[in-house]
Coordinates of C-alpha atoms in Angstrom, one line a residue:
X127 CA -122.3 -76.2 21.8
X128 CA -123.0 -79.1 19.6
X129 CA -122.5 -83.0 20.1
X130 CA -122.1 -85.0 17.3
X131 CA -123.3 -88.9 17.6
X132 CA -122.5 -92.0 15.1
X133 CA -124.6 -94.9 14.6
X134 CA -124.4 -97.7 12.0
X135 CA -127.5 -99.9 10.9
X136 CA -126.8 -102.4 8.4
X137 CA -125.4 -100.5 5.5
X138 CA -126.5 -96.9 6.4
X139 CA -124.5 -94.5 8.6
X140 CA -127.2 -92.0 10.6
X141 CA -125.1 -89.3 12.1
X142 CA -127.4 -87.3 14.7
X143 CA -126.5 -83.8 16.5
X144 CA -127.8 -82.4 19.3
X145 CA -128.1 -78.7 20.5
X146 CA -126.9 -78.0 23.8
X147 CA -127.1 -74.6 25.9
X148 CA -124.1 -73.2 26.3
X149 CA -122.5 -72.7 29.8
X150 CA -122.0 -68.8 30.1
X151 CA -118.8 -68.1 32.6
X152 CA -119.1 -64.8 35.1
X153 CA -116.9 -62.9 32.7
X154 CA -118.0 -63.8 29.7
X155 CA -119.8 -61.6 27.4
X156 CA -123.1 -63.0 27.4
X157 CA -123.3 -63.1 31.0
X158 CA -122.3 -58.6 30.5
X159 CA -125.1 -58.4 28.0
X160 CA -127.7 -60.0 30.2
X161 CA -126.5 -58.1 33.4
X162 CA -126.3 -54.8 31.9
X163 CA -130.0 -55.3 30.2
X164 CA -131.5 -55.9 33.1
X165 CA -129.4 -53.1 35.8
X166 CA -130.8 -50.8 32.6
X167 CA -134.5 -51.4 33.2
X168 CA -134.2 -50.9 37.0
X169 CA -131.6 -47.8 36.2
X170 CA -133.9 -44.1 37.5
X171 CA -135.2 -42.3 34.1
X172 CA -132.9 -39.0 34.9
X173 CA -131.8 -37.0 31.9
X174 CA -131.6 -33.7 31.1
X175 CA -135.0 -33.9 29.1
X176 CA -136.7 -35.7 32.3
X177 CA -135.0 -34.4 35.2
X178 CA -135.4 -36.1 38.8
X179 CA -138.1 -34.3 41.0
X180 CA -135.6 -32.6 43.4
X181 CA -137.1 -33.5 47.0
X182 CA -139.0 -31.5 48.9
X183 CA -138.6 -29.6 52.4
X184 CA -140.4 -28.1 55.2
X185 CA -139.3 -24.4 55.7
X186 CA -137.8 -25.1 58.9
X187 CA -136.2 -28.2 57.0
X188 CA -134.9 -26.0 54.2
X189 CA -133.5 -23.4 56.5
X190 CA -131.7 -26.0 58.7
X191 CA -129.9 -27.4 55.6
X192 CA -128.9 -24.2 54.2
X193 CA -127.3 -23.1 57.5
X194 CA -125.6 -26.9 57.4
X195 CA -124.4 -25.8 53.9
X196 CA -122.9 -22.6 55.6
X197 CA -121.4 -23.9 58.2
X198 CA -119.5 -26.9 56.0
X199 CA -118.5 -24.2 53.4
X200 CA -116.8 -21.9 55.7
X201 CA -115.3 -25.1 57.8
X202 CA -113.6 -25.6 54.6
X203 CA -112.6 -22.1 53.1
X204 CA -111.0 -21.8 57.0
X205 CA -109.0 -25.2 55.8
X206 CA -107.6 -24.0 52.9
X207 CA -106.9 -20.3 54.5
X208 CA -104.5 -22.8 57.2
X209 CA -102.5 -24.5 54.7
X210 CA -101.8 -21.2 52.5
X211 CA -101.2 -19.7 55.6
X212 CA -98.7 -23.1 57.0
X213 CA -97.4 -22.7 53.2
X214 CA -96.0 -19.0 53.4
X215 CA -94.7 -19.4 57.1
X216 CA -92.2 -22.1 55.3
X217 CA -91.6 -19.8 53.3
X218 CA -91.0 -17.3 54.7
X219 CA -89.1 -18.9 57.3
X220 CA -87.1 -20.7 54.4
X221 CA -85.5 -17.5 53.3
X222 CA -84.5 -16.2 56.4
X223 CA -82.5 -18.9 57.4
X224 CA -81.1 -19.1 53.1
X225 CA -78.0 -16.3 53.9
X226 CA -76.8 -16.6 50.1
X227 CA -80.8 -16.5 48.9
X228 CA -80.8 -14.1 45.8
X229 CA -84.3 -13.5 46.0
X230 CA -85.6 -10.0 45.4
X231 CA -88.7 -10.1 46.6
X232 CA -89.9 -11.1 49.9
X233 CA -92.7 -14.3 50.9
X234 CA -95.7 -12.2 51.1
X235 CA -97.4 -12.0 54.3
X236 CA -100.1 -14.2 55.2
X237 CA -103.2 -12.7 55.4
X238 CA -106.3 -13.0 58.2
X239 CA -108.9 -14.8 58.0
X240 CA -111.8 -12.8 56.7
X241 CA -114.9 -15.2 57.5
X242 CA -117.7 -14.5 55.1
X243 CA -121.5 -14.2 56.1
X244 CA -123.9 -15.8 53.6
X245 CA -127.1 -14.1 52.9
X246 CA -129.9 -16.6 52.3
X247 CA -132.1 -15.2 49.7
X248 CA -136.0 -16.8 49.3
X249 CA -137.2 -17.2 45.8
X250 CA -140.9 -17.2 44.9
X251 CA -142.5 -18.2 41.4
X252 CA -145.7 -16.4 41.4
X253 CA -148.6 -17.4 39.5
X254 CA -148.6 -13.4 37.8
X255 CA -148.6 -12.3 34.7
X256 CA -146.6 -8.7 35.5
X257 CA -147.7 -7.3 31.8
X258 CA -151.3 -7.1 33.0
X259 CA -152.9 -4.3 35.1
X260 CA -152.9 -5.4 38.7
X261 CA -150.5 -8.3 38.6
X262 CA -147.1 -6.2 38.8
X263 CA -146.4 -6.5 42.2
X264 CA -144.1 -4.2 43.6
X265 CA -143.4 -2.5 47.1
X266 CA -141.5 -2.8 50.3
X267 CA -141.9 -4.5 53.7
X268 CA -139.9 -4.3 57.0
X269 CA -138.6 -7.4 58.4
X270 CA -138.3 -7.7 61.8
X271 CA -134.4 -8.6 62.2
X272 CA -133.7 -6.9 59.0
X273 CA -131.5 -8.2 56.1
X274 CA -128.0 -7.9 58.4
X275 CA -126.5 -5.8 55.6
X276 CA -125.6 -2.0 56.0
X277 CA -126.5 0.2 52.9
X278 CA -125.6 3.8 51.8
X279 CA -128.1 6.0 51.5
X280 CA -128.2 9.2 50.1
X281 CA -131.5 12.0 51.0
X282 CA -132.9 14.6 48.6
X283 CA -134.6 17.3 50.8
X284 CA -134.5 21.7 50.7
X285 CA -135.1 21.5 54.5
X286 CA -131.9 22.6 56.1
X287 CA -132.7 21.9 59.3
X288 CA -133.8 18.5 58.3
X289 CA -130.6 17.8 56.4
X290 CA -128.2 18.2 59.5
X291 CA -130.0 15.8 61.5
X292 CA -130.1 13.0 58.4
X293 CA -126.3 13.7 58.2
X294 CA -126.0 13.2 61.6
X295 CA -128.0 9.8 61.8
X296 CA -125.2 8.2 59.2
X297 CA -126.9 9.7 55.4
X298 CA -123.9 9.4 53.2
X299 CA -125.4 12.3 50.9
X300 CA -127.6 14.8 51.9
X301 CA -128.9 17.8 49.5
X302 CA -131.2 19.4 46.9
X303 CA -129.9 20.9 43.5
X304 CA -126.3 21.1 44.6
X305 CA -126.6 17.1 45.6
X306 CA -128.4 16.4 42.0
X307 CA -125.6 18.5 40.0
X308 CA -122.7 16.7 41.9
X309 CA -124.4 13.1 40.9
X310 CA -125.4 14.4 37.2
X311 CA -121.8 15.5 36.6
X312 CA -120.3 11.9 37.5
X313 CA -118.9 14.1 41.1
X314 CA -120.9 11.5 43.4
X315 CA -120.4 8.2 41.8
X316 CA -124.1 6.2 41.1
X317 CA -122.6 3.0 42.9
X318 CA -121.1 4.9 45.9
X319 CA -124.8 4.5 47.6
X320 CA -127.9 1.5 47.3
X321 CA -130.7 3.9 48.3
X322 CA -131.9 7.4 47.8
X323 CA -135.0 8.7 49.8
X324 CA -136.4 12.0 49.1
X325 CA -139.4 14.3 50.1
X326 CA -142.2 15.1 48.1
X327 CA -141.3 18.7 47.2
X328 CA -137.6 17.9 45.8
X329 CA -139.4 15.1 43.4
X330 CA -140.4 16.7 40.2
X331 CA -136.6 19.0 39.9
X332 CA -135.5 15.3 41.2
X333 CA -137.0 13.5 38.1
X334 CA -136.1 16.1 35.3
X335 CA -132.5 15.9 36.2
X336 CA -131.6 12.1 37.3
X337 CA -134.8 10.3 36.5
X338 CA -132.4 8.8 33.4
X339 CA -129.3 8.4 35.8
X340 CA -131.2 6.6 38.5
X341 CA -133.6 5.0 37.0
X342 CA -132.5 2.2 35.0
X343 CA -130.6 1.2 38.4
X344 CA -133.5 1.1 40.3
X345 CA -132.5 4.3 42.8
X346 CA -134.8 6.8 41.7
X347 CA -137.5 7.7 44.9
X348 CA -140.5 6.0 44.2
X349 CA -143.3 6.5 46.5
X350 CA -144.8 2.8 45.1
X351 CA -141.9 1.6 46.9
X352 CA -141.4 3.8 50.5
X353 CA -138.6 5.7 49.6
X354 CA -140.9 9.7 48.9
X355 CA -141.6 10.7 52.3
X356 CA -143.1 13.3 54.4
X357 CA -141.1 15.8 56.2
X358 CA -142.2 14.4 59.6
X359 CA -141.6 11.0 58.0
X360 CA -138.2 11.2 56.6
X361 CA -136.2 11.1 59.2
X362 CA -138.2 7.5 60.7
X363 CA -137.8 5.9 57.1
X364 CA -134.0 7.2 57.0
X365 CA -133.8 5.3 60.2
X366 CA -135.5 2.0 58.5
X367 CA -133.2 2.2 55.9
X368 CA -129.7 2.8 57.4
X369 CA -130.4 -0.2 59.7
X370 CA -131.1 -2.8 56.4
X371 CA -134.7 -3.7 57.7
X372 CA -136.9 -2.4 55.1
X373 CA -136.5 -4.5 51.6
X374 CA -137.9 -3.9 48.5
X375 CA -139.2 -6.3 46.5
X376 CA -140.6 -6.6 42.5
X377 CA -141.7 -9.5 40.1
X378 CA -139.8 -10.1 37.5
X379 CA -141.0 -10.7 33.6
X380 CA -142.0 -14.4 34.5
X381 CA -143.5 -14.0 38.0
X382 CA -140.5 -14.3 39.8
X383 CA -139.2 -13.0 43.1
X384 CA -136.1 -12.8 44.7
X385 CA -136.2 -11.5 48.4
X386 CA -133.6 -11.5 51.0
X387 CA -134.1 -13.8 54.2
X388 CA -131.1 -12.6 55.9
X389 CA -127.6 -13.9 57.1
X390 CA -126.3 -17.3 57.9
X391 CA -125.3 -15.7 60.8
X392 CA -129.2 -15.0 62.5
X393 CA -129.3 -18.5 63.3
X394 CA -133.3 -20.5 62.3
X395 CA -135.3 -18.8 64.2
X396 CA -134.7 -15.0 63.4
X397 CA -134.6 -16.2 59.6
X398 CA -137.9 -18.2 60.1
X399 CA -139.7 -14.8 61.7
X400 CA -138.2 -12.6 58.3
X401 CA -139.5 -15.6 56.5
X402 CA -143.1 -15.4 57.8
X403 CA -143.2 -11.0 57.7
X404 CA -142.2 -11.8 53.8
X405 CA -144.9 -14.5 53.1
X406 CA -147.6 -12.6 55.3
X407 CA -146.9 -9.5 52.9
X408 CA -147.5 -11.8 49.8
X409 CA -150.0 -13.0 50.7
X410 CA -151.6 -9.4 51.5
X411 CA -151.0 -7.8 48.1
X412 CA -152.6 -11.0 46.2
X413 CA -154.5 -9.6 43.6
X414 CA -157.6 -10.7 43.0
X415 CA -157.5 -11.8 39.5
X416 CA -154.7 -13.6 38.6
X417 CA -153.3 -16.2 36.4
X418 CA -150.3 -16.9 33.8
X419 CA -150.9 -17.3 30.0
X420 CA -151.1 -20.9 28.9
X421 CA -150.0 -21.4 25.0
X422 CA -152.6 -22.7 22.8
X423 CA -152.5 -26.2 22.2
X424 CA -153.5 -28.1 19.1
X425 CA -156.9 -28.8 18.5
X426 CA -158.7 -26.2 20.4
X427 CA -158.6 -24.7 23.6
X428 CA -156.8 -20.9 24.2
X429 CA -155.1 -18.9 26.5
X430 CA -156.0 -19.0 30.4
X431 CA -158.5 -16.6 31.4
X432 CA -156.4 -14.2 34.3
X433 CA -158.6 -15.5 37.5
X434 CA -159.2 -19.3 36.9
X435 CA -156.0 -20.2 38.4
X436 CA -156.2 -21.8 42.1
X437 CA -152.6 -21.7 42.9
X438 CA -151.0 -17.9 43.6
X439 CA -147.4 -19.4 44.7
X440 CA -146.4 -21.8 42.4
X441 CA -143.1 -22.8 43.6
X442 CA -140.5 -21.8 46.5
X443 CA -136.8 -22.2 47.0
X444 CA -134.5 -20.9 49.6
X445 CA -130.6 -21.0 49.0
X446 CA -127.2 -19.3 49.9
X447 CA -124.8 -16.9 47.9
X448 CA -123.6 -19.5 45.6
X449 CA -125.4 -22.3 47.6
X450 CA -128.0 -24.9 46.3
X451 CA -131.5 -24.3 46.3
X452 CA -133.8 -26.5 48.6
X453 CA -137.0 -26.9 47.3
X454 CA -139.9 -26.0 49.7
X455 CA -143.7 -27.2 51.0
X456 CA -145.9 -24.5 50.1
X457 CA -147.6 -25.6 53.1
X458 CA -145.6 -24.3 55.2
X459 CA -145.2 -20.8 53.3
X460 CA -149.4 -20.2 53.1
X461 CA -150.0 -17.9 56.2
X462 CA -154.0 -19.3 56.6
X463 CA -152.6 -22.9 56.5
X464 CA -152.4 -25.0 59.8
X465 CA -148.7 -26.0 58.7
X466 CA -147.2 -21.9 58.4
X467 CA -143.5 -22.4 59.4
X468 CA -143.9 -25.6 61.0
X469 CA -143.0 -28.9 60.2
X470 CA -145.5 -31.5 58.4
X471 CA -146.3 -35.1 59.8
X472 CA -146.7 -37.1 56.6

């Protein structure tokens, strides 16, 4: 704002301004300029480029919240199933009472409620390169209150007598050449069944006539993994299988590893024993040289040699089917650390 002044001396007329600061109103847009310069240099750097650290949780902490998760998601599917279901009783009710109704077809029926039970699934981002010899880790382990999911399995043995009692103990398929033809043919469906055990004498007819069938799905009898057997053995390992506690486990091209925890159902602790039985078998197969390539950097420097790494696990989340991922203290996942399973006074 300027302010003008007039003052006349003798014959000369000396006109003076003077610069004042302008009074800047709550709404006005110098006060919006200033406000929004300085909200943007306390504003949190998160973009897609320089994500937020997500935060990080004790096992016990992780598992609590993903349980949490289950519980609010089926509190609201249950919500929506009670309206549809209010929705069709009016309805149906609607055309019964509607003697004139032209309608040709009738409200449909409401459906039960089918509650659904979550499996919680750990993931593991090993430090393992799986294209080197040694680092391709790959087996199975037996948790102790199982995965809570029933699989078909299907047993390749030429023992008769050993055949009746699989079929007895729940086998969906049991057989030799006849049970290879039916699944080569496209008789026996490939998806029908999640596991196929066989004995060591069936194997080498077994590969030669679905090693191309069952292989790329990952159901061809691997002794690497637990499912060849011994005669004496089968019928233990059948056992195992039917009743979802073994799981089989494999890293992927990057070092990763997806394991089942169990069911939202289980409840923390039985998911926090399965927990520890994984981690403890980790642990156990850690190979002794390990390490992931590091790209070579400008101005020197090369790849990692396999061994000078310090961390094996270099990251851990657990989740729900189609839940969010709670980042984990590794802490608490190390079996020979004071903290294994438990919580962490910071």
């Amino acid at each position: 704002m300027m302010l003008s002044t007039t003052c006349r001396t003798g014959q000369r007329t000396v006109v003076s301004r003077v610069l004042l600061p302008t009074p800047s109103l709550p709404g006005s847009a110098t006060t919006r300029i200033a406000s929004s310069s300085l909200l943007s240099s306390n504003r949190p750097y998160n973009t897609r480029a320089h994500p937020q650290a997500p935060p990080v949780h004790t096992i016990p902490q992780a598992l609590q919240e993903v349980l949490e998760e289950i519980k609010a998601r089926e509190t609201k599917r249950h919500k929506k199933w009670k309206q549809r279901a209010k929705y069709l009783e009016k309805k149906k009710e609607e055309e019964e009472d509607d003697d004139d109704s032209t309608a040709t077809t009738a409200a449909p029926p409401v459906p039960p409620y089918r509650p659904q039970d979550y499996t919680v699934d750990l993931t593991l981002n090993l430090n393992v390169d799986p294209r080197k010899q040694g680092q391709a880790l790959r087996g199975s382990l037996e948790l102790p209150h199982g995965t809570g999911k029933k699989i078909a399995v299907v047993v390749f043995t030429s023992n008769e007598t050993l055949a009746e009692k699989a079929k007895a103990m729940g086998a969906l398929h049991v057989g030799a050449e006849d049970l290879m033809e039916k699944i080569a043919s496209g008789e026996i469906a490939v998806d029908s069944f999640q596991r196929s055990l066989a004995t060591s004498e069936v194997l080498p007819d077994l590969s030669k006539k679905l090693a191309r069938v069952l292989g790329p799905r990952g159901l061809m009898p691997n002794p690497k993994v637990g499912t060849v057997a011994a005669e004496d053995n089968l019928l233990e390992l059948l056992e195992s299988q039917l009743a979802g506690k073994e799981v089989q486990y494999r890293t992927e091209k990057e070092g990763i590893v997806h394991l089942p925890v169990g069911k939202g159902s289980f409840g923390i602790d039985p998911l926090l024993e399965n927990t520890g039985a994984i981690m403890k078998k980790v642990y156990e197969i850690k190979p002794e040289s390990y390490g992931k390539p590091k790209k070579k950097k400008a101005g020197g420097g090369g790849k990692k040699k396999a061994g000078s790494a310090e961390t094996y696990v270099i990251s851990a989340f657990v989740s729900s089917t189609f839940g969010k991922g709670y980042k984990i203290d590794l802490r608490t996942l190390d079996p020979s650390s004071a903290f294994f399973l438990s919580e962490v006074d910071h």
